XYZ file of C-alpha atoms in Angstrom:
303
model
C 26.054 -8.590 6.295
C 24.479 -11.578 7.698
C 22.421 -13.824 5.966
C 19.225 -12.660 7.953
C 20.040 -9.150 7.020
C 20.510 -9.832 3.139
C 17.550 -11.470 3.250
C 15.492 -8.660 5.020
C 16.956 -5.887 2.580
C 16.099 -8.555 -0.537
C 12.214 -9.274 0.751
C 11.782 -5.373 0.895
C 13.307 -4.595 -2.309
C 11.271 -7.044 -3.790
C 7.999 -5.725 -2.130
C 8.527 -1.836 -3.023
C 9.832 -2.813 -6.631
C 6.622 -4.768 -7.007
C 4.635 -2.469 -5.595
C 6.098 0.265 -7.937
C 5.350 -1.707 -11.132
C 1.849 -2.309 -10.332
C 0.750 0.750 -13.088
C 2.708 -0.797 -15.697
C -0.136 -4.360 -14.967
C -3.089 -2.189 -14.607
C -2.559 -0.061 -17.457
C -2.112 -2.984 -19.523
C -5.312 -3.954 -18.980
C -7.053 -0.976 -18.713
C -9.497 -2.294 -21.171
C -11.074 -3.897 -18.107
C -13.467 -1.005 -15.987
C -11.914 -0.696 -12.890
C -14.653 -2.123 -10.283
C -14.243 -4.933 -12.483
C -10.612 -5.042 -12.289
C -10.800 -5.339 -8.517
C -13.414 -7.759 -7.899
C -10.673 -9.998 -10.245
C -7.845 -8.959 -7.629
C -10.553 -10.298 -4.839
C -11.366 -13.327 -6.720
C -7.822 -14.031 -7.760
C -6.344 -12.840 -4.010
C -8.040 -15.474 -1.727
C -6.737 -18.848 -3.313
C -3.338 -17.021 -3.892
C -3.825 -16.337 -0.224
C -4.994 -19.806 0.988
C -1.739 -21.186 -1.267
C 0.670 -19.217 1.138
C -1.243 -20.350 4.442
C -1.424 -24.265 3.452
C 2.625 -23.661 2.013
C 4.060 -21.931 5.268
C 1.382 -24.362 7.424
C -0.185 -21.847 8.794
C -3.891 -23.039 8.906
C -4.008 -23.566 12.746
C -3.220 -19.977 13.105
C -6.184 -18.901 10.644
C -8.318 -20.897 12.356
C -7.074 -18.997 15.835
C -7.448 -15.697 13.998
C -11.403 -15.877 13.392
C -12.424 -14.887 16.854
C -15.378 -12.073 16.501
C -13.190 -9.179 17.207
C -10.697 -9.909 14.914
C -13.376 -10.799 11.985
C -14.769 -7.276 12.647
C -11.685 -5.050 13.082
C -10.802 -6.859 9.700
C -14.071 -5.968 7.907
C -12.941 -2.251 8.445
C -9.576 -3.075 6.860
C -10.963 -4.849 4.100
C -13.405 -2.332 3.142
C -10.673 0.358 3.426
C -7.801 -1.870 1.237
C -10.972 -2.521 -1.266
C -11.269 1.493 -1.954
C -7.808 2.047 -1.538
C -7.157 -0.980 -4.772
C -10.661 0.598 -6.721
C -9.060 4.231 -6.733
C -5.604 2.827 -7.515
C -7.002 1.122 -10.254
C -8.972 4.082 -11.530
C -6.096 6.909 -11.241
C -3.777 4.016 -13.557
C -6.601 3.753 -16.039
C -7.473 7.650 -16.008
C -4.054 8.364 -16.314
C -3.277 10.115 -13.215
C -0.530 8.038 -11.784
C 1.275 11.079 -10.583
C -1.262 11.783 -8.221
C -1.458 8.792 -6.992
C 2.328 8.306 -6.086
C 2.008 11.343 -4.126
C -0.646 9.825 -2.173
C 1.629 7.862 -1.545
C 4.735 9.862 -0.543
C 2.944 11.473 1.930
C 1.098 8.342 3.540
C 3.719 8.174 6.498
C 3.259 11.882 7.151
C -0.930 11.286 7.235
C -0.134 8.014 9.256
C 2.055 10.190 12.072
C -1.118 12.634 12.647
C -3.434 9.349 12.756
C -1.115 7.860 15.465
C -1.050 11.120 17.306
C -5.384 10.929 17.017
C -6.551 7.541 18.081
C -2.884 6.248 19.775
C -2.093 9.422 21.925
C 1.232 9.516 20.137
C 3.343 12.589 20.558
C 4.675 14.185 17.642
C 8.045 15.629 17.755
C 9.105 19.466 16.448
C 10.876 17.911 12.968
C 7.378 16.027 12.703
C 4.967 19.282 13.140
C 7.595 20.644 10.630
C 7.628 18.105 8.025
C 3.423 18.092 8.481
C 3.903 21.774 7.447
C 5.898 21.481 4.686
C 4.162 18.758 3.096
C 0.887 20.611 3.257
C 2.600 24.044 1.730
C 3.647 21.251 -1.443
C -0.444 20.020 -1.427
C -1.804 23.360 -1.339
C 0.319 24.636 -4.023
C -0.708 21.523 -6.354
C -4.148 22.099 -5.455
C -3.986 25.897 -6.489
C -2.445 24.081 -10.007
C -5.027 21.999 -10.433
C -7.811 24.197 -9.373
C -9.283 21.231 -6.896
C -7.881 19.230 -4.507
C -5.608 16.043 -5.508
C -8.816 14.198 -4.124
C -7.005 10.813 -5.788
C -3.846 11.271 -3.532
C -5.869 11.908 -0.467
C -8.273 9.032 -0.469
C -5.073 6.513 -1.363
C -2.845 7.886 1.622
C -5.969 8.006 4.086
C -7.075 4.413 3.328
C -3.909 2.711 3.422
C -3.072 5.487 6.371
C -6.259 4.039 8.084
C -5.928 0.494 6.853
C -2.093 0.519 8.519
C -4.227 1.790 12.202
C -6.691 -0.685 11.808
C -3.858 -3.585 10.925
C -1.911 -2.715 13.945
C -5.074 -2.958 16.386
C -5.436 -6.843 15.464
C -2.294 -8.769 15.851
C -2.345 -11.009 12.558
C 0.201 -12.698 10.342
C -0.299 -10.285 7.225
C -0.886 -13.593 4.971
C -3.803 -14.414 7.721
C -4.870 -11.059 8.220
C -5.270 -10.938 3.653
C -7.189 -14.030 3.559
C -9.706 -13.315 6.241
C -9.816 -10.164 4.536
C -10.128 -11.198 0.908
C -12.369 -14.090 2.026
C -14.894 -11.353 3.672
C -14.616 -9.401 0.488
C -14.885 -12.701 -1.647
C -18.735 -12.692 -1.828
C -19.285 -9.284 -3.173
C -16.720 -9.544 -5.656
C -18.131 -12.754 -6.885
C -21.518 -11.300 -7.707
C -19.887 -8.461 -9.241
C -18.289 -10.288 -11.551
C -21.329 -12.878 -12.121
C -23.487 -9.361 -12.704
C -20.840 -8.253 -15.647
C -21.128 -11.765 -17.277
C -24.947 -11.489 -17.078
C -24.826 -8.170 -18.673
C -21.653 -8.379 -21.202
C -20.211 -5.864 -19.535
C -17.229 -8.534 -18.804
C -16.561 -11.639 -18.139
C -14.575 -14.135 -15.884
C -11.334 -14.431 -18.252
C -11.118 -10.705 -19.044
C -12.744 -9.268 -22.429
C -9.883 -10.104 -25.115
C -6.789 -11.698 -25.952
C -4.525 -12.541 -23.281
C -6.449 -11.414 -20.417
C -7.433 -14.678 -19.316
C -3.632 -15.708 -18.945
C -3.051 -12.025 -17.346
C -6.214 -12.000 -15.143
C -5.104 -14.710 -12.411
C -1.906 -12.820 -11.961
C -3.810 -10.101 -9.693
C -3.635 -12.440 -6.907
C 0.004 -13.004 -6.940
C 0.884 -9.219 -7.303
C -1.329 -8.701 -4.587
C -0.071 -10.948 -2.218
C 3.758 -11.972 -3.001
C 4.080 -8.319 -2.154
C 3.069 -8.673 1.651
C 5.019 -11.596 2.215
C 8.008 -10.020 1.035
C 7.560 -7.063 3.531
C 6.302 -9.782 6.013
C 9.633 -11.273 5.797
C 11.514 -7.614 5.797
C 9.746 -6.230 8.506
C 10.920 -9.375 11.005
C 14.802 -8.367 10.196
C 14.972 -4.978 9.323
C 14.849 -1.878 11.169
C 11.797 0.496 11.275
C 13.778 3.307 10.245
C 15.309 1.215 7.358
C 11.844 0.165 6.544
C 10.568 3.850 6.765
C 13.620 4.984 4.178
C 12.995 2.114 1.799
C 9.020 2.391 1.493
C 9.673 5.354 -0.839
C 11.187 3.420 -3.624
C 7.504 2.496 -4.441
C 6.030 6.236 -4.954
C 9.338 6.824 -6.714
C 9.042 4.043 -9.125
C 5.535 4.995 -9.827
C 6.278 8.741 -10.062
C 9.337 7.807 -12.683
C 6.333 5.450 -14.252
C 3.913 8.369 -14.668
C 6.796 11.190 -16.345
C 9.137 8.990 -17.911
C 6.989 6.093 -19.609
C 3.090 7.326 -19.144
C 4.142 10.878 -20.127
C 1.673 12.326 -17.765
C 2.515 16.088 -17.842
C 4.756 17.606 -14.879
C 5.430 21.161 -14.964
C 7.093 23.595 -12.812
C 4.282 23.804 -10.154
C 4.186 20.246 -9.753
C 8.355 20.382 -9.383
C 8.049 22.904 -6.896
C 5.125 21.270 -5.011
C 6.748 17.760 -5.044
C 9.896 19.301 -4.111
C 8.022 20.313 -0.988
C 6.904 17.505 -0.174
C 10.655 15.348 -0.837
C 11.858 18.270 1.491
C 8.986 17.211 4.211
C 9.797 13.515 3.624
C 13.954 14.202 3.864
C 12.590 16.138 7.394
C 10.985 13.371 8.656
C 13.275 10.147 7.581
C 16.093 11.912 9.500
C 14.204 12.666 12.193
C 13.198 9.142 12.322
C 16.816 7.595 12.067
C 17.961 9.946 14.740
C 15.038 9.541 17.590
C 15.618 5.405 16.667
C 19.116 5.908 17.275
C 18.488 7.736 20.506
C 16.437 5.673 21.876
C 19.074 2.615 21.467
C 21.058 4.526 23.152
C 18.623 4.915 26.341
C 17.993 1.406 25.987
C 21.707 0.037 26.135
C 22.025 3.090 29.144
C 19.564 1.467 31.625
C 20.537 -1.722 30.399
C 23.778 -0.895 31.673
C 22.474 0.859 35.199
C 21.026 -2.466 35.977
């Protein structure tokens, strides 16, 4: 393995386990409400990101990125990344961290049918299959629950939505989060000055440790993109694709194992579903990347 190639496979390890772990932060201070908890992750997100940008240099290219279009296509992606980090941090705090991992399991499968919507993508047979599968798994959780997972739909079509909107601006994803936290800065800031006013928080936390604990929000929130920065340059999208699940599978190990969120047989059978749709897809995935190497290195050759 070359040293380009360790290094990819380290960066995304590092950015799905800390993406994982995030329940095990916000439930410790679940003290703090949640809209509170993410106007911190704002505040605390833009100098974490400005850190990065003046570290890596990058400030030319921030300057390059605020161009009207790009300001506006990342409004939409901040707003969406905001609720997508509010209902995250409510689902920790409400104990329903199983339903959010699933979300999250079937993001990719929500961000194939967007692709096919706004980016004319075709969807292969194994796709339309694995689509079908996963939504068998949802509707037999929602007959368990008696409602729809509402928590695992708004997380998957956020950060489903957020990925579309990402991919329409070309951005370094440490410019793309400052421009995004710095839009977002502003509201969070009066949020937070409105909870002071009020005693309904503060700008250290409530208690004990929280104002060592607080500032950490912006480092969780964007060493985590870097890493995958760095991973996406060197690995492959279908390694990438395969690898992304570690994060719903830490969380879902999070919810049953240390949380002890309940998980009966309905929710085995309806996550085993949805694994099944997932195993569909990732294999359908390595094989059309495969294939189309194949085509490539073909007309390469015919030339």
């Amino acid at each position: 393995m070359t040293p380009e190639l360790r290094l990819g496979f380290l960066s995304a390890f590092g950015a799905y386990l800390l993406w994982g772990g995030l329940p095990l932060y916000f439930r410790a201070l679940d003290h703090i409400a949640p809209q509170e908890m993410l106007a911190h992750r704002i505040l605390w997100g833009l100098p974490t990101a400005l850190l990065f940008i003046t570290a890596a240099a990058r400030w030319k290219d921030l300057r390059a990125a605020l161009t009207r279009r790009r300001i506006a296509y990342l409004g939409i992606s901040a707003a969406l990344i905001a609720l997508n980090w509010l209902v995250y941090i409510w689902a920790v705090s409400a104990e329903r961290v199983t339903e959010a991992s699933l979300g999250y399991f079937i993001n990719p499968l929500v961000s194939v049918l967007i692709g096919m919507v706004f980016f004319s993508e075709k969807l292969r047979p194994a796709q339309w299959i694995a689509i079908a599968i996963a939504a068998v798994g949802v509707a037999v959780l929602t007959w368990e629950l008696g409602r729809l997972p509402w928590v695992s739909f708004v997380l998957c079509f956020s950060f489903a939505s957020y990925g579309a909107v990402r991919k329409k601006v070309k951005v370094d994803s440490r410019i793309g989060f400052a421009v995004e936290t710095a839009l977002l800065f502003p509201v969070a800031f009066l949020w937070l000055t409105w909870f002071q006013a009020t005693g309904q928080g503060g700008w250290v936390g409530d208690y004990g440790w929280d104002w060592l604990v607080l500032p950490l929000a912006g480092p969780i929130t964007a060493v985590p993109l870097i890493l995958f920065a760095l991973a996406a340059k060197r690995l492959k999208l279908a390694t990438i694709g395969m690898m992304q699940y570690m994060t719903p599978t830490i969380q879902f190990l999070i919810a049953v194992l240390i949380f002890r969120e309940p998980f009966g047989l309905v929710d085995a059978i309806a996550f085993g579903l949805i694994w099944t749709a997932l195993i569909v897809f990732t294999t359908d995935s390595v094989l059309g990347e495969r294939k189309a190497r194949r085509l490539a290195r073909a007309a390469r050759f015919a030339e």
